[in-house]
Coordinates of C-alpha atoms and ligand atoms in Angstrom, one line a residue:
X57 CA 57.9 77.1 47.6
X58 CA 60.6 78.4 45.6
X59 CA 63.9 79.6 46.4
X60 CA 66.5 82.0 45.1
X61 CA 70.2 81.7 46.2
X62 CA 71.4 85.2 46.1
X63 CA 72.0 85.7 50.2
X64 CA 75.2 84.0 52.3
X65 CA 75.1 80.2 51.4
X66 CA 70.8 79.9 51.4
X67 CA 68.2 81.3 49.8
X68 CA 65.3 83.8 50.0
X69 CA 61.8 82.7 51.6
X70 CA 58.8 83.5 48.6
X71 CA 55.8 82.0 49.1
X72 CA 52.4 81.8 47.8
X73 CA 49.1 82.4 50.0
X74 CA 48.5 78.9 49.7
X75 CA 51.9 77.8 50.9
X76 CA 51.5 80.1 53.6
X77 CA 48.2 78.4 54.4
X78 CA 49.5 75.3 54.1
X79 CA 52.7 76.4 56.7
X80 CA 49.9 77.4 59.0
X81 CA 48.2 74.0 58.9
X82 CA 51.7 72.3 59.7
X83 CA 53.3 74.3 62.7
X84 CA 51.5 75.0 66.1
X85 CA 53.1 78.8 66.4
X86 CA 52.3 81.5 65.0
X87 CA 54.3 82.3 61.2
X88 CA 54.8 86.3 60.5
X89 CA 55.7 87.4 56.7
X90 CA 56.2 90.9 55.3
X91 CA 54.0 93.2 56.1
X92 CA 51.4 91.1 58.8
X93 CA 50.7 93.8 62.1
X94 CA 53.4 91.8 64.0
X95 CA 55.9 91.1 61.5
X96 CA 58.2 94.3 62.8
X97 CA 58.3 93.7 66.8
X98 CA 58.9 90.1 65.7
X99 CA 61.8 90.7 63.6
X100 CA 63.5 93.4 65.8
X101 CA 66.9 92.1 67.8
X102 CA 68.2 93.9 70.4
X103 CA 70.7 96.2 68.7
X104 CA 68.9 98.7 66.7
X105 CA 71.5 99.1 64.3
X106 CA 70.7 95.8 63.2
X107 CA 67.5 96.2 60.7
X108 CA 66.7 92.8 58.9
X109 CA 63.5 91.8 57.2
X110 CA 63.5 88.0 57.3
X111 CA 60.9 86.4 54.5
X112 CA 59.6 84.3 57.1
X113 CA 59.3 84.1 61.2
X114 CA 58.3 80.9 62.6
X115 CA 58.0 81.3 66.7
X116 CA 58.3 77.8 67.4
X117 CA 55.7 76.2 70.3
X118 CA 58.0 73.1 70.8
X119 CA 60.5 70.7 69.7
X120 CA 58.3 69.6 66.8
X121 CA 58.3 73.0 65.3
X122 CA 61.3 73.0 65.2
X123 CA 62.2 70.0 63.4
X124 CA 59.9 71.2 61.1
X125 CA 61.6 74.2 60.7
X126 CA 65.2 72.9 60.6
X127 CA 63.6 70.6 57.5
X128 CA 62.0 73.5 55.6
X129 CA 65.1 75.6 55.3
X130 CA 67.0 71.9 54.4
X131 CA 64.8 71.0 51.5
X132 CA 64.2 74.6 50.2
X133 CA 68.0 75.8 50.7
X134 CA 67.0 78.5 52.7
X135 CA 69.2 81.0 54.8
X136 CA 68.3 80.5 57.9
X137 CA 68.8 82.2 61.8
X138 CA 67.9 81.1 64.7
X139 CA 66.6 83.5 67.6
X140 CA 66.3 83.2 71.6
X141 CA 66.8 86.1 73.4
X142 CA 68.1 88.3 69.6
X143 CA 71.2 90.1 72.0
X144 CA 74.0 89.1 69.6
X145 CA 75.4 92.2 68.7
X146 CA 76.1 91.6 65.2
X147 CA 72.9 90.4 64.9
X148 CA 72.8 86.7 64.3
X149 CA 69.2 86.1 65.5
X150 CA 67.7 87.4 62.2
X151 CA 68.5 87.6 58.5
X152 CA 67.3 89.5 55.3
X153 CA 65.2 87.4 53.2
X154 CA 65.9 84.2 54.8
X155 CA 63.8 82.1 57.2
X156 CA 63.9 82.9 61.4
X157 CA 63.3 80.4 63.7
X158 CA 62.1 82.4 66.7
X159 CA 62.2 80.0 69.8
X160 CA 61.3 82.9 72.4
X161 CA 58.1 81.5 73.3
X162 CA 59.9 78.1 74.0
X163 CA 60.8 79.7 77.6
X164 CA 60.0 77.0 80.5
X165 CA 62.5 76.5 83.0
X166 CA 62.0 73.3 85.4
X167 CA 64.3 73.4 88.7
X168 CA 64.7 70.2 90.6
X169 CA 65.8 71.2 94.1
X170 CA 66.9 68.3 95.5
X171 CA 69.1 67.3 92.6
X172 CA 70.3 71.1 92.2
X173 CA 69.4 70.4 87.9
X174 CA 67.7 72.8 85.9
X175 CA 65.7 72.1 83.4
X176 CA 65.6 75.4 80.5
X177 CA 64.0 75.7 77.2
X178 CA 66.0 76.9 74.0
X179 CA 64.7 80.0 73.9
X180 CA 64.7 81.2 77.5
X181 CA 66.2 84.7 79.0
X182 CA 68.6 84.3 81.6
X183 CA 65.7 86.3 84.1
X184 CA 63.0 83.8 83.4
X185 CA 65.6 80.9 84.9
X186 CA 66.5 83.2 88.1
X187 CA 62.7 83.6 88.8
X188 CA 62.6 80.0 88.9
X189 CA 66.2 78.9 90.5
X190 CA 65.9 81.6 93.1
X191 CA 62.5 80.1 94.6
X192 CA 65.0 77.5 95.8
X193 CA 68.2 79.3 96.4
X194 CA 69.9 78.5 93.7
X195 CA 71.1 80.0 90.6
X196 CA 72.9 78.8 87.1
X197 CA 75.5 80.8 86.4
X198 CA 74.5 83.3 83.5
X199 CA 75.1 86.6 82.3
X200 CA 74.6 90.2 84.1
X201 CA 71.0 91.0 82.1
X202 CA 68.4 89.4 83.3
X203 CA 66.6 90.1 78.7
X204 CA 69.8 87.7 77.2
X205 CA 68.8 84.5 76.2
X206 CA 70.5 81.2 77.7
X207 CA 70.9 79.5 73.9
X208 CA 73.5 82.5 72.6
X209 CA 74.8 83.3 75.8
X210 CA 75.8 79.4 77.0
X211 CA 77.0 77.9 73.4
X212 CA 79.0 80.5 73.4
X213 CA 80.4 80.5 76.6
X214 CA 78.5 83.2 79.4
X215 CA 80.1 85.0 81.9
X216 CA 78.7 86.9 84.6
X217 CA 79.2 87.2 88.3
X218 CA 79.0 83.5 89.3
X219 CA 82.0 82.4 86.5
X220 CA 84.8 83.0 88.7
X221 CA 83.2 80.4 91.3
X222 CA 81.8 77.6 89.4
X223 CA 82.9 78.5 85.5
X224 CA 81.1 79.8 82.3
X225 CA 77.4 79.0 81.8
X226 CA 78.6 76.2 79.3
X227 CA 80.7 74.6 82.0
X228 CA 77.6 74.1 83.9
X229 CA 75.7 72.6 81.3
X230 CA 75.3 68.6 81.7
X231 CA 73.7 67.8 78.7
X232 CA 71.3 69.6 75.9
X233 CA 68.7 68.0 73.9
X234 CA 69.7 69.3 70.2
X235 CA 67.5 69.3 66.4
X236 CA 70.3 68.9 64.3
X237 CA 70.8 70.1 60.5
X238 CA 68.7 66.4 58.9
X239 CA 66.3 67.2 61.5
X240 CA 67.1 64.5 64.1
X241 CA 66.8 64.8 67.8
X242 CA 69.3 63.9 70.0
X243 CA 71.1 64.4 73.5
X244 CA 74.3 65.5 73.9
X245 CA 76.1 64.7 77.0
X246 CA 79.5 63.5 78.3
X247 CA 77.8 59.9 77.5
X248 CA 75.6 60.6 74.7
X249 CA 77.4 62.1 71.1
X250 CA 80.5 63.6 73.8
X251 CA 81.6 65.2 70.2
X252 CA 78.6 67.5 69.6
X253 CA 78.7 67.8 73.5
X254 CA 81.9 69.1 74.0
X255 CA 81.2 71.3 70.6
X256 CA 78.8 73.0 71.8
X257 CA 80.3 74.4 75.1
X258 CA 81.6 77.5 73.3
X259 CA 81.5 76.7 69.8
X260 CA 78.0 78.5 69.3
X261 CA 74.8 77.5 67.3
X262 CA 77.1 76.2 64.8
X263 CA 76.0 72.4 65.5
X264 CA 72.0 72.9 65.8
X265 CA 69.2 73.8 67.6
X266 CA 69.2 73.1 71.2
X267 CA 65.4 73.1 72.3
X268 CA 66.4 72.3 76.0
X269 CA 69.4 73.0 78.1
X270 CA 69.9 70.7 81.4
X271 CA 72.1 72.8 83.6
X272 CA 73.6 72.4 87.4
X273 CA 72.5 74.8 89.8
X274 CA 74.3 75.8 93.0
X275 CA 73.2 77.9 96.4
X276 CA 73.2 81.6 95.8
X277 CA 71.1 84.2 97.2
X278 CA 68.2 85.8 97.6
X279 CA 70.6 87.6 99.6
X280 CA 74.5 87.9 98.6
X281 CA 76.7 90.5 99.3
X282 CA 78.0 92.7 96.5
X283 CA 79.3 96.1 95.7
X284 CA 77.4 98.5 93.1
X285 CA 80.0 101.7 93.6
X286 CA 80.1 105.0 91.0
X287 CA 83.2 107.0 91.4
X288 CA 84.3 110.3 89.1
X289 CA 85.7 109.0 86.0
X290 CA 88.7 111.0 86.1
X291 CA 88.9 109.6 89.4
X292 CA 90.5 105.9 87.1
X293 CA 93.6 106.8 87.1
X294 CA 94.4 106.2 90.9
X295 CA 91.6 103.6 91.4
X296 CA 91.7 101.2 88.3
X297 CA 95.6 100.2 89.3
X298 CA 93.7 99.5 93.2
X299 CA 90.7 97.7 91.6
X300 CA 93.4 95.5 89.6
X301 CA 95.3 94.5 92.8
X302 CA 92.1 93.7 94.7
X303 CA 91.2 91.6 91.9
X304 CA 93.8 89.7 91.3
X305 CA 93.5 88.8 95.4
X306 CA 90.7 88.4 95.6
X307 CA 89.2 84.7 96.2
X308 CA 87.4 82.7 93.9
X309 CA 83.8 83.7 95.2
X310 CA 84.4 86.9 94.2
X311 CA 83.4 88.6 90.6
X312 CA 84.0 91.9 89.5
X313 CA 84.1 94.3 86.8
X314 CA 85.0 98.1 86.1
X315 CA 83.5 100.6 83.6
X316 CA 83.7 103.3 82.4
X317 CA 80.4 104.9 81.2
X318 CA 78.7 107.4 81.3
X319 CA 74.8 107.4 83.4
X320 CA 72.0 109.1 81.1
X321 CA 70.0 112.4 82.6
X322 CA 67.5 110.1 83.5
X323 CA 64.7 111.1 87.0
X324 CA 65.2 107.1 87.9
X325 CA 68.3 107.5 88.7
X326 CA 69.8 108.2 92.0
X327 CA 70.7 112.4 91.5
X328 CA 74.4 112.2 92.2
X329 CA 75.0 110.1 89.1
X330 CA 72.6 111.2 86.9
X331 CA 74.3 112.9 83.4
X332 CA 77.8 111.8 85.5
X333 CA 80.7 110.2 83.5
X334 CA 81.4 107.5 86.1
X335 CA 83.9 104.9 86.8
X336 CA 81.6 101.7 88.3
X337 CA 83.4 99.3 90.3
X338 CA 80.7 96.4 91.0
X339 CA 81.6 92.9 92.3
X340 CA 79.4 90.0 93.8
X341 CA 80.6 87.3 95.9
X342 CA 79.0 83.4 95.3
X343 CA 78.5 82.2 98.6
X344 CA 76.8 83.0 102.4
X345 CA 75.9 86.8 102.2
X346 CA 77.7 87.5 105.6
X347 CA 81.1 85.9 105.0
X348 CA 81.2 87.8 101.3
X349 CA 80.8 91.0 103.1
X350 CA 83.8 91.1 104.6
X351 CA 85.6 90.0 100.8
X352 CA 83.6 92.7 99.1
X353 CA 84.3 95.5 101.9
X354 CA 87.6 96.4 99.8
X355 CA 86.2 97.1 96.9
X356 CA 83.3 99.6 98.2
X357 CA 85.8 101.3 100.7
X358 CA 87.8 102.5 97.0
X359 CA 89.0 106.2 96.8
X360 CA 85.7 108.6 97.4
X361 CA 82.7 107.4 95.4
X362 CA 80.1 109.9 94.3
X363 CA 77.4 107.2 94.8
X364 CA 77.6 103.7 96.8
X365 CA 74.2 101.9 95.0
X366 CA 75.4 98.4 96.9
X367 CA 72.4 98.7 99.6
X368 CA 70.0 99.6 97.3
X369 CA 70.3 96.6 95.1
X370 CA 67.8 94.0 97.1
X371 CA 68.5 90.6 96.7
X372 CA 70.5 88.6 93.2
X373 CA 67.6 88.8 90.8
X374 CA 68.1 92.9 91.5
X375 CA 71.8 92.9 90.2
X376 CA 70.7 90.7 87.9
X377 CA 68.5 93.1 86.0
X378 CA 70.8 96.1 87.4
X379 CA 71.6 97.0 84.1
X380 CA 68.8 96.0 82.2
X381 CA 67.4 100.3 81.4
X382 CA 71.1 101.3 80.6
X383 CA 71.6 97.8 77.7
X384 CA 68.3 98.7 76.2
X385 CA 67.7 101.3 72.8
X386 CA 71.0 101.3 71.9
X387 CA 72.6 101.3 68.7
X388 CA 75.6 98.7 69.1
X389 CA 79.2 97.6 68.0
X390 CA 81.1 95.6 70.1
X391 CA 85.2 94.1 70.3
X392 CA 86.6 92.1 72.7
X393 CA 90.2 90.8 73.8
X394 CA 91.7 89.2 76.7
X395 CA 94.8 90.3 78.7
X396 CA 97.6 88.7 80.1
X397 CA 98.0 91.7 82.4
X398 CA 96.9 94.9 83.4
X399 CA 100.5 96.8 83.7
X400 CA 101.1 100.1 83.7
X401 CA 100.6 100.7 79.6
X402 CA 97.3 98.9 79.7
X403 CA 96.0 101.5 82.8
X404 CA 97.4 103.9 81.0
X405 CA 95.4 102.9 77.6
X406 CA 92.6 102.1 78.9
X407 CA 91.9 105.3 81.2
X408 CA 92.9 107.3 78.5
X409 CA 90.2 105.5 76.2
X410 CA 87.5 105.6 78.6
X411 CA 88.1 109.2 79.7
X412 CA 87.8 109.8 75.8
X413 CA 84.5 107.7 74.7
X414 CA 82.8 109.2 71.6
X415 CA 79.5 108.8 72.9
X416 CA 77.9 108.8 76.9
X417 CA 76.3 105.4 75.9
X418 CA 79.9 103.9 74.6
X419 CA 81.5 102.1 77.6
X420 CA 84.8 100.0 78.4
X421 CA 84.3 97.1 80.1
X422 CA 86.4 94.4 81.8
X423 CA 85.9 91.9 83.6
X424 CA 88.0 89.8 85.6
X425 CA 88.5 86.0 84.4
X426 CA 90.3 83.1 86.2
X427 CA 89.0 81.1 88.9
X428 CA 86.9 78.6 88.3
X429 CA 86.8 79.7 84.6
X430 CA 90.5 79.4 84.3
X431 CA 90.6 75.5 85.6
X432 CA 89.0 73.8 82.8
X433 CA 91.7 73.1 80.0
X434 CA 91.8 74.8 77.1
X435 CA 90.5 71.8 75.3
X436 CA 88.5 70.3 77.8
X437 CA 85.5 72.2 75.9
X438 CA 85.0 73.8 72.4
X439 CA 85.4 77.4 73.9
X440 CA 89.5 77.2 74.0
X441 CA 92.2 79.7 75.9
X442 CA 90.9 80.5 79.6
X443 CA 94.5 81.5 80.6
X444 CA 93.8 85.6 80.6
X445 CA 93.0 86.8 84.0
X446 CA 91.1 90.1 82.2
X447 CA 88.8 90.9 79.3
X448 CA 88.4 94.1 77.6
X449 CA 85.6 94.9 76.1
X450 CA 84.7 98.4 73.9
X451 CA 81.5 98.3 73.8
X452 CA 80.5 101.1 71.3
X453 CA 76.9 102.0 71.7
X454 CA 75.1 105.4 71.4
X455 CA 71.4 106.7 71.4
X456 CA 72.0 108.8 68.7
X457 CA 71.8 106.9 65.2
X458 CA 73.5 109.3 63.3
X459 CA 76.7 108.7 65.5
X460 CA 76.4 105.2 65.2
X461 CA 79.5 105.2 62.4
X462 CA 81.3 106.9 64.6
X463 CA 81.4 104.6 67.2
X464 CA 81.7 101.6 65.7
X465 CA 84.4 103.0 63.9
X466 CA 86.1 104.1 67.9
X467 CA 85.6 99.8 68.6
X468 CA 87.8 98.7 65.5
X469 CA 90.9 101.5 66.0
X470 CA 90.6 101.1 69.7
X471 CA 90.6 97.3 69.9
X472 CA 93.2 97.3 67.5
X473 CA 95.5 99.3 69.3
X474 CA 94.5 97.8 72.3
X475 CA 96.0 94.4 70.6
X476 CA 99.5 95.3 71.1
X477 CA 99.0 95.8 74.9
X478 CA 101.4 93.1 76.7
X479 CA 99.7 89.5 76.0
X480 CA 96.8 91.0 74.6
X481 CA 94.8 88.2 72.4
X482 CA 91.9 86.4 71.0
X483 CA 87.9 87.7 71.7
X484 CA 85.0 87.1 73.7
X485 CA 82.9 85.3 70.6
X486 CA 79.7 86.8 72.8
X487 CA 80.5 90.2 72.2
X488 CA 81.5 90.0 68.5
X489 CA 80.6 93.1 66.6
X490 CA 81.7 91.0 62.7
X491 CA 84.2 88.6 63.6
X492 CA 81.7 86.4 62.0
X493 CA 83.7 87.3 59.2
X494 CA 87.0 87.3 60.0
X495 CA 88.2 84.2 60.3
X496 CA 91.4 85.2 61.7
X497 CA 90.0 86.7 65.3
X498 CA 88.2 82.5 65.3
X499 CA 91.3 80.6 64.8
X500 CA 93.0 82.9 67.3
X501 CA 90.3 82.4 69.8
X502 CA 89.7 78.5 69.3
X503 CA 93.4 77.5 68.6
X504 CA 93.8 74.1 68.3
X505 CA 90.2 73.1 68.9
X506 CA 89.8 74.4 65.5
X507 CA 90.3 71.7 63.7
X508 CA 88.2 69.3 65.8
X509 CA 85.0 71.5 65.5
X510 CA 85.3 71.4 62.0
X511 CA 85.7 67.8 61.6
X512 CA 82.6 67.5 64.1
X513 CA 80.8 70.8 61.7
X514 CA 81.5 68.5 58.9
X515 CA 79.9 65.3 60.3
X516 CA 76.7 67.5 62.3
X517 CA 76.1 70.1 59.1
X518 CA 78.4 69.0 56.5
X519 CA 75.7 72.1 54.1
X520 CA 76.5 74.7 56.7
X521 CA 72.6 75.0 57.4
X522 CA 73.5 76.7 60.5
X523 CA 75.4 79.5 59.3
X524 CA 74.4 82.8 60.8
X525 CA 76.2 82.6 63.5
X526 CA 80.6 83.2 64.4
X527 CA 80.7 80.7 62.0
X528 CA 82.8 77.2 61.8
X529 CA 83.0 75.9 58.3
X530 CA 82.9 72.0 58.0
X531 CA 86.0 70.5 57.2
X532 CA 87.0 70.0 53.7
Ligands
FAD841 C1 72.7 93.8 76.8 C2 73.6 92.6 76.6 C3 74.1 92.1 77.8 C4 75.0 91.0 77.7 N1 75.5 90.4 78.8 C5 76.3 89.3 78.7 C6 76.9 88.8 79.9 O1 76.7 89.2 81.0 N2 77.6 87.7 79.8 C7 77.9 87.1 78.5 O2 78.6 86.1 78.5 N3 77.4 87.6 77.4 C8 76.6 88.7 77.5 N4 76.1 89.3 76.3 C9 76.4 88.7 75.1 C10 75.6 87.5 74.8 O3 76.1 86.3 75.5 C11 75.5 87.1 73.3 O4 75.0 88.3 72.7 C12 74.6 85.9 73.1 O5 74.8 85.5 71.7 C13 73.2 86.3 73.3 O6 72.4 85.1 73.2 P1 70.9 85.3 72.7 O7 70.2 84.0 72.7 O8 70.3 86.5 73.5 O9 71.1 85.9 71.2 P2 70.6 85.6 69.8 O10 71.0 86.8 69.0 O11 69.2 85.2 69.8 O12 71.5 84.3 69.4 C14 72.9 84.4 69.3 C15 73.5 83.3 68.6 O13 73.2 82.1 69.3 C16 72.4 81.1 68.5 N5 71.4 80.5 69.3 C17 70.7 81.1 70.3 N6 69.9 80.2 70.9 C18 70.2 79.0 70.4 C19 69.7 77.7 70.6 N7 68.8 77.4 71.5 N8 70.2 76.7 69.8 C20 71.2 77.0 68.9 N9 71.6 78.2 68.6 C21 71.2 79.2 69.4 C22 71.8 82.0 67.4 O14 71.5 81.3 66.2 C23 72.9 83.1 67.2 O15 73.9 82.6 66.3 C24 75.2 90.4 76.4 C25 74.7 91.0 75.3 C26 73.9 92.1 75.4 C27 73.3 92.7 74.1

């Protein structure tokens, strides 16, 4: 095989048939180059503004394809991604040229009841481990669409509704079996390599590939009591200063968010929201579905909604893929911040921002922090400042490629401005539209862990194999 080195810090994938052949002998799944009938639903990721033509997919069947895999791209100096569920929005799950290490089809998930452990594969989606946590009761606390995959969303943090009760996905993770850059296997747990362990709760892929996630599980659902409530977006201005207080009271159980959005014309939707600019207020409460109701009451029984969904949505895996139709087909750019406080400038900003959205598919977001989330030091893990109680997320998106420039270009002035809001700082690394290259927005966000993940970078991937990614540069 030869290599070029034109790309990032790795080179182009060209091979020869018989290198392919050869390739084919060696790994148990499937390889896809340029140009083969699956090649182009392989290589898609879920923002379609993201268009990258890898030289070579490998959709890994197991730990040993991986190793494989992880020495290929060492020995031939290749640029190389690594995909589970392909949701980051800048793309990082595939790469022009370079090699993709497609772990999708390493999904099993593996509950053990009595021990409340979980058991996940590298590439899993965070609905294939509530399909199998829920049989028992329980659930792992994940993100809010059920397509995500656990590898990007947990090493790099994951919030969702269960965050504010038992922490970020990565705070429930109790050890991961890892193929690092010189194609070892190891564990990493609080006893085993506690370095690359406490690295990887928040610092990202930057360290290797995990092929299995151990997680702890706790009692949620079928049932739980939650709020799904659409109220006229103009309609923010008296109820986002409400939705603040009751947040900020509200007990640890409970999760919410706002949004403004606005619904498409879509027949599957209920008829009072469809085409409607909307302010959602949703919130879920961890814990026995008959005490939450009475802590969720508050935030259904908000100004006049135009549409109450809450007794429509079934049971936790529902919510869970709630918003699966509306995250789906979109053309992406997404900025993040936290917030110290939501005082009267922020309301102020962000209703004005959300009542003027360039696009019906561009929505604000923020959800509430603190709780559980908020009790783990700031070092205790690679994922650094929990203090905000809010983020606020532009999430640029739109339907329409031709307005795609358009939005993205809304995310950078708006998130900008938004940064001289009262104790506005750092990002959610999850919803990074490039911070991947801006250096500035990671040192902000990791602070002083900084230099520790580079020291451990340096001694896990002193090459910086694993580079496509919010990347940490090993230490000089
Ligand atoms: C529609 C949508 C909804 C979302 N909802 C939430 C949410 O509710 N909460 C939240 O916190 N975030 C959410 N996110 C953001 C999400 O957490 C990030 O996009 C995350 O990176 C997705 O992980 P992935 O495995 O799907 O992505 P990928 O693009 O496949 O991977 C993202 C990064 O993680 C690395 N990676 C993935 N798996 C592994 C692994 N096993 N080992 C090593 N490295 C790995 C990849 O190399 C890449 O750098 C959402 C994103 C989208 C698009």
């Amino acid at each position: 095989m030869s290599t070029s080195t034109s790309h990032g810090t790795g080179g182009m994938v060209q091979l020869d048939a018989d290198q392919l052949a050869q390739l084919r002998m060696q790994f148990r799944g499937e390889l896809l180059t340029p140009g083969e009938p699956d090649y182009d639903a392989a290589r898609a990721v879920q923002n379609l503004a993201i268009d990258r033509h890898p030289g070579l997919i490998i959709r890994c069947s197991g730990e040993a394809d991986v190793i494989d895999g992880v020495n290929l791209a060492r020995e031939h100096h290749l640029l190389l991604a690594v995909r589970a569920g392909g949701h980051h929005v800048a793309g990082h799950g595939s790469v022009d040229g370079g090699l993709v290490l497609d772990l999708r089809d390493m999904n099993g998930v593996w509950v053990n009841p009595a021990r409340r452990t979980v058991h996940v594969q590298g590439g899993a989606t965070w609905g294939q481990v509530d399909r199998e946590t829920q049989v028992f009761g329980l659930a792992v606390p994940g993100g809010v669409v059920s397509t995500t995959g656990v590898g990007g969303l947990t090493l790099g943090g994951g919030i969702g509704w269960l965050h504010r009760r038992w922490g970020l996905a990565c705070d429930n993770l109790l050890s991961a079996t890892v193929v690092l850059a010189d194609g070892s296997l190891v564990t990493a747990s609080a006893d085993e390599h506690p370095d690359l362990f406490w690295a990887i709760r928040g610092g990202g892929g930057n360290f290797g590939i995990v092929v299995d996630f151990t997680f702890e599980a706790h009692p949620v659902g079928p049932e739980v009591a939650l709020a799904a409530v659409f109220h006229p977006i103009e309609a923010g201005a008296d109820l986002l200063p409400q939705w603040r207080d009751l947040a900020l009271a509200a007990p640890d159980e409970v999760t919410t968010r706002a949004m403004y959005w606005s619904m498409p014309p879509s027949d599957e939707l209920p008829p009072p929201i469809q085409g409607q600019d909307v302010l959602i207020i949703a919130a879920m409460y961890a814990g026995d579905a008959t005490e939450g109701a009475e802590a969720i009451r508050p935030f259904r029984e908000l100004g006049a909604p135009m549409f109450d969904m809450t007794e429509f949505i079934p049971d936790y895996r529902a919510f869970q893929a709630g918003f699966d139709a509306l995250a789906s087909d979109l053309h992406a750019y997404w900025k993040s911040l936290y917030l110290n406080e939501l005082d009267d400038e922020a309301l102020a900003f962000i209703h004005a921002q959300g009542m003027s959205r360039p696009d019906p598919a561009t929505l604000i977001h923020i959800p509430i922090m603190g709780g559980a989330t908020a009790r783990v030091a700031p070092d205790a893990t690679a994922f650094g400042d929990r203090g905000a109680p809010f983020m606020l997320s532009f999430d640029a998106q739109t339907r329409d490629p031709s307005n795609y420039a358009t939005v993205r270009e809304w995310a950078r002035t708006t998130s900008e401005a938004a940064r001289s809001l009262n104790g506005a700082r750092g990002a959610y690394l999850n919803f990074s539209g490039d911070e991947a290259t801006d250096t500035r927005v990671l040192d902000q966000q990791y602070g002083q862990n900084m230099s520790r993940l580079r020291a451990i970078k340096k001694q896990y991937d002193p090459h910086n194999l694993f580079c496509v990614n919010n990347n940490i540069t090993p230490a000089a």
